[in-house]
């Protein structure tokens, strides 16, 4: 009896699918694209016809698994490509952003303290968590200045040399340099702070001889 | 009668386009595109009801819903592609039209590949 039942459901299924596909055939646009839709319709008819063979050895479930697997694979592939592209774009944007900030800060420092631009080196740490709220926030900044010309600094701080000599500091020269440098540091810190609003604690200024 | 409406819209647009073509050919193209859109949207809403009935029919007939949705998607892509390509062709842009058709074919392929792959897999496995 089971065989008869199975045969009946198989045959009705084939007939119904045929009718279904015929109806769809009327619906299909009347052109080149029709060929493509017909191929898919043909595949489905083949599937319905070979269904009894699929039931041997539980090919049926395997078939479903394969369909789902391939669908997932296709989706993942397309999505991944999109994501890669997006990440690349974001990285590029971040690079550009960094370069622009560095350029602007160099300008600010060199203008306010008349230091040669070539002597300034800026390294910074930027929040690169693309999904975070603080994306692009500057966390910290290290400004390295290697001064080639010290004329400006010595002019601006002549008095400090006097004070240090009054107090009999042993290492006069060093004191002078340190004071000058720390003054320069705080000036740079101030100007950068005023320019981009970064807190002074997160700015480090190093001066190389 | 819907068909009367459609035919009337089509005829009026055709006459207008023919008359205008002598004086302002570019407006004739606009008219044909807009008419195409109107008729297409009008008929797509009707097609929607047909597809709902087909879906219902398929679920009753115990046809796998996976195949039904696949084939319906294919038909929809074919229709939309066809429409876009024809509009472009009417406007004299045969190159863009063929690109639209090309992308439609690729999308149909992407939709049908899971079934194709599974079928091939089964054919390989069914022979021990």
Coordinates of N, CA and C in Angstrom, one line a residue, chain A:
Chain A
X1 N 0.8 -1.2 0.0 CA 0.0 0.0 0.0 C 0.9 1.3 0.0
X2 N 1.9 1.1 0.7 CA 2.8 2.3 0.9 C 3.4 2.7 -0.5
X3 N 3.6 1.6 -1.3 CA 4.2 1.9 -2.6 C 3.2 2.6 -3.5
X4 N 1.9 2.2 -3.4 CA 0.8 2.8 -4.2 C 0.7 4.3 -3.8
X5 N 0.7 4.5 -2.5 CA 0.6 5.9 -2.0 C 1.7 6.7 -2.5
X6 N 2.9 6.1 -2.5 CA 4.1 6.9 -2.9 C 4.0 7.2 -4.4
X7 N 3.6 6.2 -5.2 CA 3.4 6.4 -6.6 C 2.4 7.5 -6.9
X8 N 1.3 7.4 -6.2 CA 0.3 8.4 -6.4 C 0.8 9.8 -6.2
X9 N 1.4 10.0 -5.0 CA 1.9 11.3 -4.7 C 3.0 11.8 -5.7
X10 N 3.8 10.9 -6.1 CA 4.9 11.2 -7.1 C 4.3 11.7 -8.4
X11 N 3.3 10.9 -8.9 CA 2.7 11.2 -10.2 C 1.9 12.6 -10.1
X12 N 1.1 12.7 -9.1 CA 0.4 14.0 -9.0 C 1.4 15.2 -8.9
X13 N 2.5 14.9 -8.1 CA 3.5 16.0 -8.0 C 4.0 16.4 -9.4
X14 N 4.3 15.4 -10.2 CA 4.9 15.7 -11.5 C 3.9 16.5 -12.3
X15 N 2.6 16.0 -12.3 CA 1.6 16.7 -13.1 C 1.4 18.1 -12.6
X16 N 1.4 18.3 -11.3 CA 1.2 19.7 -10.8 C 2.3 20.6 -11.1
X17 N 3.5 20.0 -11.0 CA 4.7 20.9 -11.3 C 4.6 21.3 -12.8
X18 N 4.2 20.3 -13.6 CA 4.1 20.7 -15.1 C 3.1 21.8 -15.3
X19 N 2.0 21.7 -14.6 CA 0.9 22.8 -14.8 C 1.5 24.1 -14.3
X20 N 2.2 24.0 -13.1 CA 2.7 25.2 -12.5 C 3.7 25.9 -13.5
X21 N 4.6 25.1 -14.0 CA 5.6 25.6 -14.9 C 5.0 26.2 -16.2
X22 N 3.9 25.5 -16.7 CA 3.3 26.0 -17.9 C 2.7 27.4 -17.6
X23 N 2.1 27.5 -16.4 CA 1.5 28.8 -16.0 C 2.6 29.9 -16.0
X24 N 3.7 29.5 -15.4 CA 4.8 30.5 -15.3 C 5.4 30.8 -16.6
X25 N 5.3 29.8 -17.5 CA 5.8 30.0 -18.9 C 5.0 31.2 -19.6
X26 N 3.7 31.2 -19.3 CA 2.9 32.3 -19.9 C 3.3 33.6 -19.3
X27 N 3.6 33.6 -18.0 CA 4.0 34.8 -17.3 C 5.3 35.4 -17.7
X28 N 6.2 34.4 -18.2 CA 7.6 34.9 -18.5 C 7.7 35.9 -19.6
X29 N 8.5 36.8 -19.5 CA 8.7 37.8 -20.5 C 9.1 37.2 -21.8
X30 N 8.6 37.7 -22.9 CA 8.7 37.1 -24.2 C 10.0 37.5 -24.9
X31 N 11.1 37.0 -24.4 CA 12.4 37.5 -25.0 C 13.5 36.6 -24.8
X32 N 14.7 37.2 -24.8 CA 15.9 36.5 -24.6 C 16.0 35.8 -23.2
X33 N 15.4 36.6 -22.2 CA 15.5 36.1 -20.8 C 14.7 34.8 -20.6
X34 N 13.7 34.6 -21.5 CA 12.9 33.4 -21.4 C 13.7 32.1 -21.4
X35 N 14.8 32.1 -22.2 CA 15.6 30.9 -22.2 C 16.2 30.6 -20.8
X36 N 16.6 31.6 -20.1 CA 17.2 31.4 -18.8 C 16.2 30.9 -17.8
X37 N 15.0 31.5 -17.8 CA 14.0 31.0 -16.9 C 13.6 29.6 -17.2
X38 N 13.6 29.3 -18.5 CA 13.2 27.9 -18.9 C 14.2 26.9 -18.4
X39 N 15.5 27.3 -18.4 CA 16.5 26.3 -17.8 C 16.2 26.0 -16.4
X40 N 15.9 27.0 -15.6 CA 15.6 26.8 -14.2 C 14.4 25.9 -14.0
X41 N 13.4 26.2 -14.8 CA 12.1 25.5 -14.7 C 12.5 24.0 -15.1
X42 N 13.3 23.8 -16.1 CA 13.7 22.4 -16.4 C 14.4 21.7 -15.3
X43 N 15.3 22.4 -14.6 CA 16.0 21.8 -13.5 C 15.0 21.4 -12.4
X44 N 13.9 22.2 -12.2 CA 13.0 21.8 -11.1 C 12.2 20.6 -11.6
X45 N 11.8 20.5 -12.9 CA 11.1 19.4 -13.3 C 12.0 18.1 -13.2
X46 N 13.3 18.2 -13.5 CA 14.2 17.1 -13.3 C 14.2 16.6 -11.9
X47 N 14.2 17.6 -11.0 CA 14.3 17.3 -9.5 C 13.0 16.5 -9.1
X48 N 11.9 17.0 -9.6 CA 10.6 16.3 -9.2 C 10.6 14.9 -9.8
X49 N 11.1 14.8 -11.0 CA 11.1 13.4 -11.6 C 12.0 12.4 -10.9
X50 N 13.2 12.9 -10.5 CA 14.1 12.0 -9.9 C 13.9 11.8 -8.4
X51 N 12.8 12.4 -7.9 CA 12.6 12.3 -6.4 C 12.7 10.9 -5.8
X52 N 12.1 9.9 -6.5 CA 12.1 8.6 -5.9 C 13.6 8.1 -5.7
X53 N 14.4 8.5 -6.7 CA 15.8 8.0 -6.5 C 16.5 8.8 -5.4
X54 N 16.1 10.0 -5.2 CA 16.7 10.8 -4.1 C 16.3 10.1 -2.8
X55 N 15.2 9.5 -2.7 CA 14.8 8.9 -1.4 C 15.6 7.7 -1.0
X56 N 16.3 7.1 -2.0 CA 17.2 6.0 -1.6 C 18.4 6.6 -0.8
X57 N 18.8 6.0 0.3 CA 20.0 6.4 1.0 C 19.9 7.9 1.5
X58 N 18.7 8.3 1.7 CA 18.4 9.7 2.2 C 19.2 10.8 1.5
X59 N 19.2 10.6 0.2 CA 19.8 11.7 -0.6 C 19.0 13.0 -0.5
X60 N 17.8 12.8 -0.2 CA 16.9 14.0 -0.1 C 17.5 15.1 0.9
X61 N 17.8 14.6 2.1 CA 18.3 15.6 3.1 C 19.7 16.1 2.6
X62 N 20.5 15.2 2.0 CA 21.8 15.6 1.6 C 21.6 16.7 0.5
X63 N 20.6 16.5 -0.3 CA 20.4 17.5 -1.4 C 20.0 18.9 -0.8
X64 N 19.1 18.9 0.2 CA 18.8 20.1 0.9 C 20.0 20.8 1.5
X65 N 20.7 19.9 2.2 CA 21.9 20.5 2.9 C 22.8 21.2 1.8
X66 N 23.0 20.5 0.7 CA 23.9 21.0 -0.3 C 23.3 22.4 -0.8
X67 N 22.0 22.4 -1.1 CA 21.4 23.7 -1.6 C 21.7 24.8 -0.6
X68 N 21.4 24.5 0.7 CA 21.6 25.6 1.7 C 23.0 26.0 1.9
X69 N 23.9 25.0 1.8 CA 25.3 25.2 1.9 C 25.8 26.2 0.8
X70 N 25.4 25.8 -0.5 CA 25.8 26.7 -1.6 C 25.2 28.1 -1.5
X71 N 24.0 28.2 -1.0 CA 23.4 29.5 -0.9 C 24.2 30.3 0.1
X72 N 24.5 29.7 1.3 CA 25.2 30.4 2.3 C 26.6 30.8 1.8
X73 N 27.2 29.9 1.0 CA 28.5 30.2 0.5 C 28.5 31.4 -0.4
X74 N 27.5 31.4 -1.3 CA 27.4 32.6 -2.2 C 27.1 33.8 -1.4
X75 N 26.2 33.8 -0.5 CA 25.9 35.0 0.3 C 27.2 35.5 1.0
X76 N 27.9 34.6 1.7 CA 29.0 34.9 2.4 C 30.1 35.6 1.5
X77 N 30.3 34.9 0.3 CA 31.3 35.5 -0.6 C 31.0 36.9 -1.0
X78 N 29.7 37.2 -1.3 CA 29.3 38.5 -1.8 C 29.5 39.5 -0.6
X79 N 29.0 39.1 0.6 CA 29.1 40.0 1.7 C 30.5 40.3 2.1
X80 N 31.4 39.2 2.0 CA 32.8 39.4 2.4 C 33.5 40.4 1.5
X81 N 33.2 40.3 0.2 CA 33.8 41.2 -0.7 C 33.5 42.6 -0.4
X82 N 32.2 42.8 -0.1 CA 31.7 44.1 0.3 C 32.4 44.7 1.5
X83 N 32.5 43.7 2.5 CA 33.1 44.2 3.7 C 34.6 44.6 3.6
X84 N 35.3 43.7 2.8 CA 36.7 44.0 2.5 C 36.9 45.4 1.9
X85 N 36.0 45.6 0.9 CA 36.1 46.9 0.2 C 35.8 48.1 1.2
X86 N 34.8 47.9 2.0 CA 34.5 48.9 3.0 C 35.6 49.2 4.0
X87 N 36.2 48.1 4.4 CA 37.4 48.2 5.4 C 38.5 49.0 4.7
X88 N 38.8 48.6 3.5 CA 39.9 49.2 2.8 C 39.6 50.7 2.6
X89 N 38.4 51.1 2.3 CA 38.0 52.5 2.2 C 38.2 53.2 3.5
X90 N 37.8 52.5 4.6 CA 37.9 53.2 5.9 C 39.3 53.4 6.3
X91 N 40.2 52.4 5.9 CA 41.6 52.5 6.3 C 42.2 53.7 5.5
X92 N 41.8 53.8 4.2 CA 42.3 54.9 3.4 C 41.8 56.2 4.0
X93 N 40.6 56.3 4.4 CA 40.1 57.6 4.9 C 40.9 57.9 6.2
X94 N 41.1 56.9 7.0 CA 41.9 57.2 8.3 C 43.3 57.7 8.0
X95 N 43.9 57.1 6.9 CA 45.3 57.5 6.6 C 45.2 59.0 6.1
X96 N 44.3 59.3 5.3 CA 44.1 60.7 4.8 C 43.9 61.7 6.0
X97 N 43.1 61.2 6.9 CA 42.7 62.0 8.0 C 44.0 62.3 8.9
X98 N 44.7 61.2 9.1 CA 46.0 61.4 9.8 C 46.9 62.3 9.2
X99 N 47.1 62.1 7.9 CA 48.1 63.0 7.1 C 47.7 64.4 7.2
X100 N 46.4 64.7 7.1 CA 45.9 66.1 7.1 C 46.1 66.7 8.5
X101 N 45.9 65.9 9.6 CA 46.1 66.4 10.9 C 47.6 66.8 11.1
X102 N 48.4 65.8 10.7 CA 49.8 66.0 10.9 C 50.3 67.3 10.1
X103 N 49.8 67.5 8.9 CA 50.1 68.7 8.1 C 49.7 69.9 8.9
X104 N 48.5 69.9 9.3 CA 47.9 71.1 10.0 C 48.7 71.5 11.3
X105 N 49.0 70.4 12.1 CA 49.7 70.7 13.3 C 51.1 71.2 13.0
X106 N 51.7 70.6 12.0 CA 53.1 71.1 11.7 C 53.0 72.5 11.3
X107 N 52.0 72.9 10.6 CA 51.8 74.3 10.2 C 51.7 75.2 11.4
X108 N 50.8 74.7 12.3 CA 50.6 75.5 13.5 C 51.8 75.7 14.4
X109 N 52.5 74.6 14.6 CA 53.8 74.6 15.4 C 54.8 75.5 14.7
X110 N 55.0 75.3 13.5 CA 56.1 76.1 12.8 C 55.7 77.6 12.7
X111 N 54.4 77.9 12.6 CA 54.1 79.3 12.6 C 54.2 80.0 14.0
X112 N 53.7 79.3 15.0 CA 53.7 79.9 16.3 C 55.1 79.9 17.0
X113 N 55.9 79.0 16.6 CA 57.2 78.9 17.3 C 58.4 79.1 16.3
X114 N 58.0 79.4 15.1 CA 59.0 79.6 14.0 C 60.1 78.5 14.0
X115 N 59.6 77.3 14.0 CA 60.5 76.1 13.9 C 60.4 75.6 12.4
X116 N 61.5 75.1 11.9 CA 61.5 74.6 10.6 C 60.6 73.3 10.5
X117 N 59.7 73.3 9.5 CA 58.7 72.2 9.4 C 59.4 70.8 9.2
X118 N 60.6 70.9 8.6 CA 61.3 69.6 8.4 C 61.7 68.9 9.7
X119 N 61.9 69.7 10.7 CA 62.4 69.2 11.9 C 61.3 68.6 12.8
X120 N 60.1 68.7 12.4 CA 59.0 68.2 13.2 C 58.5 66.9 12.8
X121 N 58.4 66.0 13.8 CA 57.9 64.7 13.4 C 56.8 64.4 14.4
X122 N 55.6 64.0 13.8 CA 54.5 63.7 14.7 C 54.0 62.3 14.6
X123 N 53.8 61.7 15.7 CA 53.2 60.3 15.7 C 52.0 60.4 16.6
X124 N 50.9 59.8 16.1 CA 49.7 59.8 17.0 C 49.0 58.5 17.0
X125 N 48.2 58.4 18.1 CA 47.4 57.2 18.2 C 46.0 57.6 18.1
X126 N 45.3 57.0 17.0 CA 43.9 57.4 16.7 C 43.0 56.2 17.0
X127 N 41.9 56.5 17.6 CA 40.9 55.4 17.8 C 40.4 54.9 16.4
X128 N 40.8 53.7 16.1 CA 40.5 53.2 14.8 C 39.4 52.1 14.9
X129 N 38.7 52.0 16.0 CA 37.5 51.1 16.1 C 36.4 51.7 15.3
X130 N 36.2 51.1 14.1 CA 35.3 51.8 13.1 C 33.9 51.9 13.6
X131 N 33.5 51.0 14.5 CA 32.0 51.0 14.9 C 31.8 51.8 16.1
X132 N 32.9 52.2 16.8 CA 32.8 52.9 18.1 C 32.3 54.3 17.8
X133 N 31.8 55.0 18.9 CA 31.3 56.3 18.8 C 32.5 57.3 18.6
X134 N 33.6 56.9 19.3 CA 34.7 57.8 19.3 C 35.7 57.5 18.1
X135 N 35.1 57.0 17.0 CA 36.0 56.7 15.9 C 36.7 57.9 15.4
X136 N 38.0 57.9 15.3 CA 38.7 59.0 14.8 C 39.2 60.0 15.8
X137 N 38.9 59.7 17.1 CA 39.4 60.5 18.2 C 40.9 60.3 18.3
X138 N 41.6 61.4 18.6 CA 43.0 61.3 18.8 C 43.2 61.0 20.3
X139 N 43.9 59.8 20.5 CA 44.1 59.4 21.9 C 45.3 60.1 22.5
X140 N 46.4 60.0 21.7 CA 47.6 60.7 22.2 C 48.5 61.1 21.1
X141 N 49.5 61.9 21.4 CA 50.3 62.5 20.3 C 51.7 62.7 20.8
X142 N 52.6 62.2 20.0 CA 54.0 62.4 20.3 C 54.7 63.3 19.3
X143 N 55.1 64.5 19.7 CA 55.7 65.4 18.8 C 57.2 65.4 19.0
X144 N 58.0 65.1 18.0 CA 59.4 65.1 18.2 C 60.0 66.3 17.4
X145 N 60.8 67.1 18.1 CA 61.4 68.2 17.4 C 62.9 68.1 17.4
X146 N 63.5 68.1 16.2 CA 64.9 68.1 16.2 C 65.3 69.5 15.7
X147 N 65.8 70.3 16.7 CA 66.0 71.7 16.2 C 67.4 71.9 15.6
X148 N 67.3 72.4 14.4 CA 68.6 72.7 13.7 C 69.1 74.0 14.1
X149 N 68.1 75.0 14.2 CA 68.5 76.3 14.6 C 67.9 76.7 16.0
X150 N 68.8 77.1 16.9 CA 68.3 77.4 18.2 C 68.2 78.9 18.5
X151 N 68.4 79.7 17.5 CA 68.5 81.1 17.7 C 67.2 81.7 18.3
X152 N 66.1 81.2 17.9 CA 64.8 81.8 18.3 C 64.6 81.6 19.8
X153 N 65.0 80.3 20.2 CA 64.7 80.0 21.6 C 65.6 80.8 22.6
X154 N 66.9 80.9 22.2 CA 67.8 81.6 23.1 C 67.4 83.0 23.3
X155 N 66.8 83.6 22.2 CA 66.4 85.0 22.3 C 65.3 85.2 23.3
X156 N 64.3 84.3 23.2 CA 63.1 84.4 23.9 C 63.4 84.2 25.4
X157 N 64.4 83.5 25.8 CA 64.6 83.2 27.2 C 65.9 83.6 27.7
X158 N 66.3 84.8 27.5 CA 67.6 85.3 28.0 C 67.5 85.4 29.5
X159 N 66.4 85.9 30.1 CA 66.3 86.1 31.5 C 66.6 84.8 32.3
X160 N 66.0 83.8 31.8 CA 66.1 82.5 32.6 C 67.6 82.1 32.8
X161 N 68.4 82.5 31.9 CA 69.8 82.2 32.1 C 70.4 82.9 33.4
X162 N 70.0 84.2 33.5 CA 70.4 85.0 34.6 C 70.0 84.4 35.9
X163 N 68.7 84.0 36.0 CA 68.2 83.4 37.3 C 69.0 82.2 37.7
X164 N 69.2 81.4 36.7 CA 69.9 80.1 37.0 C 71.3 80.4 37.5
X165 N 72.0 81.4 36.9 CA 73.3 81.7 37.3 C 73.4 82.3 38.7
X166 N 72.3 83.1 39.1 CA 72.2 83.7 40.4 C 72.1 82.6 41.5
X167 N 71.4 81.6 41.1 CA 71.2 80.5 42.1 C 72.3 79.5 42.2
X168 N 73.3 79.8 41.4 CA 74.5 78.9 41.4 C 74.2 77.5 41.0
X169 N 73.5 77.3 40.0 CA 73.3 76.0 39.6 C 74.5 75.4 39.0
X170 N 74.8 74.2 39.3 CA 76.1 73.7 38.9 C 76.2 73.5 37.4
X171 N 75.1 72.8 36.9 CA 75.2 72.6 35.5 C 74.4 73.7 34.7
X172 N 75.1 74.8 34.6 CA 74.4 75.9 34.0 C 73.8 75.7 32.6
X173 N 74.7 75.2 31.8 CA 74.3 75.0 30.4 C 73.1 74.1 30.3
X174 N 73.2 73.0 31.0 CA 72.0 72.1 30.9 C 70.7 72.7 31.4
X175 N 70.8 73.4 32.5 CA 69.7 74.1 33.0 C 69.1 75.0 32.0
X176 N 69.9 75.8 31.4 CA 69.5 76.7 30.4 C 68.7 76.0 29.2
X177 N 69.3 74.9 28.8 CA 68.7 74.1 27.7 C 67.4 73.5 28.2
X178 N 67.4 73.0 29.4 CA 66.2 72.3 29.8 C 65.0 73.3 30.0
X179 N 65.4 74.5 30.5 CA 64.4 75.5 30.7 C 63.8 75.9 29.4
X180 N 64.7 76.2 28.5 CA 64.3 76.6 27.2 C 63.4 75.5 26.5
X181 N 63.9 74.3 26.7 CA 63.2 73.2 26.0 C 61.8 73.0 26.7
X182 N 61.8 73.1 28.0 CA 60.5 72.8 28.6 C 59.5 74.0 28.3
X183 N 60.1 75.2 28.1 CA 59.2 76.3 27.7 C 58.7 76.1 26.3
X184 N 59.5 75.7 25.5 CA 59.1 75.4 24.1 C 58.1 74.3 24.1
X185 N 58.3 73.3 24.9 CA 57.4 72.2 25.0 C 56.0 72.7 25.4
X186 N 56.0 73.5 26.5 CA 54.7 73.9 26.9 C 54.0 74.9 25.9
X187 N 54.8 75.6 25.2 CA 54.3 76.5 24.1 C 53.7 75.6 23.0
X188 N 54.4 74.6 22.6 CA 53.9 73.7 21.6 C 52.6 73.0 22.0
X189 N 52.7 72.5 23.3 CA 51.5 71.9 23.9 C 50.3 72.8 23.8
X190 N 50.5 74.1 24.2 CA 49.5 75.0 24.3 C 48.9 75.2 22.9
X191 N 49.8 75.4 21.9 CA 49.2 75.7 20.6 C 48.5 74.6 20.0
X192 N 49.0 73.3 20.2 CA 48.3 72.2 19.7 C 47.0 72.0 20.4
X193 N 47.0 72.3 21.8 CA 45.8 72.1 22.6 C 44.7 73.1 22.1
X194 N 45.2 74.4 21.8 CA 44.2 75.4 21.3 C 43.7 75.0 19.9
X195 N 44.6 74.4 19.2 CA 44.2 74.1 17.8 C 43.2 73.0 17.6
X196 N 43.5 71.8 18.3 CA 42.6 70.7 18.1 C 41.9 70.3 19.3
X197 N 42.1 71.0 20.4 CA 41.4 70.7 21.6 C 41.8 69.4 22.3
X198 N 42.9 68.9 22.0 CA 43.4 67.7 22.7 C 44.0 68.0 24.0
X199 N 43.6 67.2 25.1 CA 44.1 67.6 26.4 C 45.6 67.5 26.5
X200 N 46.2 68.5 27.3 CA 47.6 68.6 27.3 C 48.3 67.3 27.8
X201 N 47.6 66.6 28.7 CA 48.3 65.4 29.2 C 48.6 64.3 28.1
X202 N 47.8 64.3 27.1 CA 48.0 63.3 26.1 C 48.9 63.8 25.0
X203 N 49.5 65.0 25.2 CA 50.5 65.4 24.2 C 51.9 65.3 24.8
X204 N 52.7 64.6 24.1 CA 54.1 64.5 24.6 C 55.0 65.2 23.6
X205 N 55.9 66.1 24.1 CA 56.8 66.8 23.2 C 58.2 66.3 23.5
X206 N 58.9 65.9 22.6 CA 60.3 65.5 22.8 C 61.2 66.4 22.0
X207 N 62.3 66.8 22.6 CA 63.2 67.7 21.8 C 64.5 67.0 21.7
X208 N 64.9 66.8 20.4 CA 66.2 66.2 20.2 C 67.3 67.3 19.9
X209 N 68.4 67.0 20.3 CA 69.5 68.0 20.0 C 70.0 67.8 18.6

